[in-house]
GROMACS .gro file of C-alpha atoms in nm:
model
  149
    1MET     CA    1   4.285   5.017  -7.584
    2THR     CA    2   4.088   4.895  -7.283
    3ALA     CA    3   3.983   5.124  -7.002
    4GLN     CA    4   4.189   5.097  -6.685
    5PRO     CA    5   4.009   5.018  -6.360
    6ASP     CA    6   3.919   5.307  -6.133
    7LEU     CA    7   4.187   5.268  -5.868
    8ARG     CA    8   3.996   5.466  -5.609
    9LEU     CA    9   3.738   5.190  -5.568
   10PRO     CA   10   3.809   4.823  -5.613
   11ALA     CA   11   3.650   4.678  -5.922
   12GLU     CA   12   3.697   4.330  -5.781
   13THR     CA   13   3.473   4.187  -5.513
   14SER     CA   14   3.757   4.079  -5.284
   15ALA     CA   15   4.121   4.144  -5.216
   16GLN     CA   16   4.205   3.802  -5.360
   17ALA     CA   17   4.009   3.876  -5.679
   18ALA     CA   18   4.207   4.200  -5.714
   19GLN     CA   19   4.534   4.009  -5.673
   20ASP     CA   20   4.427   3.755  -5.936
   21ALA     CA   21   4.337   4.037  -6.178
   22ILE     CA   22   4.674   4.206  -6.119
   23ALA     CA   23   4.857   3.879  -6.192
   24GLU     CA   24   4.658   3.836  -6.515
   25GLU     CA   25   4.731   4.192  -6.627
   26PHE     CA   26   5.105   4.160  -6.565
   27ALA     CA   27   5.112   3.828  -6.751
   28PHE     CA   28   5.035   4.019  -7.073
   29PHE     CA   29   5.373   4.193  -7.065
   30GLY     CA   30   5.671   4.020  -7.215
   31ASP     CA   31   5.947   4.183  -7.011
   32TRP     CA   32   6.013   4.400  -6.711
   33THR     CA   33   6.064   4.715  -6.914
   34GLU     CA   34   5.699   4.691  -7.018
   35ARG     CA   35   5.591   4.601  -6.663
   36TYR     CA   36   5.773   4.901  -6.516
   37GLN     CA   37   5.605   5.125  -6.774
   38TYR     CA   38   5.268   4.978  -6.675
   39LEU     CA   39   5.347   5.047  -6.308
   40ILE     CA   40   5.434   5.408  -6.392
   41ASP     CA   41   5.109   5.442  -6.590
   42LEU     CA   42   4.910   5.304  -6.295
   43GLY     CA   43   5.076   5.554  -6.063
   44ARG     CA   44   4.978   5.841  -6.292
   45LYS     CA   45   4.614   5.736  -6.255
   46LEU     CA   46   4.606   5.768  -5.877
   47ALA     CA   47   4.339   6.001  -5.745
   48PRO     CA   48   4.468   6.351  -5.673
   49PHE     CA   49   4.620   6.372  -5.326
   50PRO     CA   50   4.550   6.693  -5.131
   51GLU     CA   51   4.863   6.894  -5.056
   52ALA     CA   52   4.725   6.962  -4.706
   53LEU     CA   53   4.759   6.590  -4.626
   54LYS     CA   54   5.130   6.578  -4.712
   55THR     CA   55   5.229   6.602  -4.347
   56GLU     CA   56   5.470   6.415  -4.121
   57GLU     CA   57   5.169   6.248  -3.959
   58HIS     CA   58   5.076   6.081  -4.290
   59LYS     CA   59   5.429   6.011  -4.412
   60VAL     CA   60   5.519   5.642  -4.436
   61GLN     CA   61   5.842   5.576  -4.247
   62GLY     CA   62   6.087   5.332  -4.405
   63CYS     CA   63   6.048   5.446  -4.765
   64GLN     CA   64   6.342   5.598  -4.948
   65SER     CA   65   6.096   5.798  -5.160
   66GLN     CA   66   5.847   6.024  -4.994
   67VAL     CA   67   5.514   5.846  -4.947
   68TRP     CA   68   5.203   5.980  -4.780
   69LEU     CA   69   4.915   5.750  -4.689
   70VAL     CA   70   4.581   5.842  -4.533
   71ALA     CA   71   4.312   5.603  -4.411
   72SER     CA   72   3.944   5.677  -4.362
   73GLY     CA   73   3.648   5.466  -4.262
   74ASP     CA   74   3.599   5.205  -3.995
   75ALA     CA   75   3.641   4.831  -3.940
   76ARG     CA   76   3.365   4.754  -4.194
   77ARG     CA   77   3.537   4.947  -4.473
   78LEU     CA   78   3.871   5.124  -4.484
   79ASP     CA   79   3.960   5.348  -4.775
   80PHE     CA   80   4.312   5.461  -4.845
   81GLN     CA   81   4.458   5.753  -5.035
   82ALA     CA   82   4.829   5.765  -5.104
   83ILE     CA   83   5.090   5.926  -5.326
   84SER     CA   84   5.466   5.926  -5.373
   85ASP     CA   85   5.718   6.159  -5.530
   86SER     CA   86   5.849   5.856  -5.725
   87ALA     CA   87   5.674   5.733  -6.041
   88ILE     CA   88   5.743   5.363  -5.981
   89VAL     CA   89   5.651   5.386  -5.612
   90SER     CA   90   5.324   5.556  -5.712
   91GLY     CA   91   5.257   5.250  -5.929
   92LEU     CA   92   5.326   5.021  -5.633
   93ILE     CA   93   5.081   5.231  -5.432
   94ALA     CA   94   4.818   5.190  -5.704
   95LEU     CA   95   4.851   4.811  -5.674
   96LEU     CA   96   4.832   4.821  -5.294
   97LEU     CA   97   4.523   5.042  -5.303
   98ARG     CA   98   4.358   4.815  -5.557
   99VAL     CA   99   4.405   4.516  -5.327
  100TYR     CA  100   4.340   4.677  -4.989
  101SER     CA  101   4.134   4.997  -5.022
  102GLY     CA  102   3.760   4.959  -4.978
  103ARG     CA  103   3.795   4.635  -4.781
  104SER     CA  104   3.705   4.546  -4.426
  105ALA     CA  105   3.978   4.569  -4.165
  106GLN     CA  106   3.962   4.192  -4.116
  107GLU     CA  107   4.000   4.121  -4.488
  108ILE     CA  108   4.299   4.355  -4.499
  109LEU     CA  109   4.465   4.172  -4.211
  110ASP     CA  110   4.381   3.830  -4.356
  111THR     CA  111   4.518   3.911  -4.704
  112GLU     CA  112   4.885   3.858  -4.768
  113PRO     CA  113   5.012   4.031  -5.085
  114SER     CA  114   5.056   3.715  -5.294
  115TYR     CA  115   5.047   3.921  -5.615
  116ILE     CA  116   5.399   4.047  -5.538
  117ALA     CA  117   5.546   3.701  -5.591
  118ALA     CA  118   5.292   3.606  -5.859
  119ILE     CA  119   5.405   3.887  -6.091
  120GLY     CA  120   5.774   3.853  -6.003
  121LEU     CA  121   5.786   4.194  -5.841
  122ALA     CA  122   5.998   4.085  -5.545
  123LYS     CA  123   6.283   3.982  -5.777
  124HIS     CA  124   6.273   4.307  -5.975
  125LEU     CA  125   6.261   4.570  -5.704
  126SER     CA  126   6.571   4.724  -5.552
  127PRO     CA  127   6.621   4.648  -5.181
  128THR     CA  128   6.519   5.004  -5.091
  129ARG     CA  129   6.197   4.978  -5.294
  130SER     CA  130   6.123   4.638  -5.142
  131ASN     CA  131   6.168   4.789  -4.795
  132GLY     CA  132   5.941   5.077  -4.892
  133LEU     CA  133   5.673   4.839  -5.021
  134ALA     CA  134   5.692   4.645  -4.695
  135ALA     CA  135   5.662   4.972  -4.498
  136MET     CA  136   5.354   5.077  -4.697
  137LEU     CA  137   5.193   4.736  -4.641
  138GLN     CA  138   5.278   4.752  -4.271
  139THR     CA  139   5.114   5.097  -4.249
  140ILE     CA  140   4.797   4.974  -4.420
  141LYS     CA  141   4.776   4.675  -4.186
  142ALA     CA  142   4.840   4.899  -3.883
  143HIS     CA  143   4.539   5.111  -3.983
  144ALA     CA  144   4.332   4.792  -4.012
  145ARG     CA  145   4.442   4.674  -3.665
  146ALA     CA  146   4.359   5.016  -3.519
  147ALA     CA  147   4.013   5.009  -3.683
  148LEU     CA  148   3.940   4.677  -3.514
  149GLY     CA  149   4.034   4.838  -3.182
   0.00000   0.00000   0.00000
């Protein structure tokens, strides 16, 4: 068994490299049952999220599940912490953090989540989960815009 990447810090040098790595990892799985299990496993590996940060201020609006997302840093480097009460949504968060956390605000804004289509995720998420994923991405990009001032 290979070690999983530390999702708190990107192992890849760029957001695009992270997306390419995600697409390669998902290509190993034969069906969506295995891919969903992998998503759940990724979500379980998220860094612990402080209970004190589970506030309305940090709650992502537009998600059916409860999602909290916190940004820290500045325009040169934004780091994100997030968690959900849903196992699959936590896995989606893990992918988002891998692509966007630890990047510059400009790189975040310039990077569209191409991995979503590359791994077939868009076709396999319910409409409510797709809306939630879009809301999480929108929140991350809003933090990047705010960091640029």
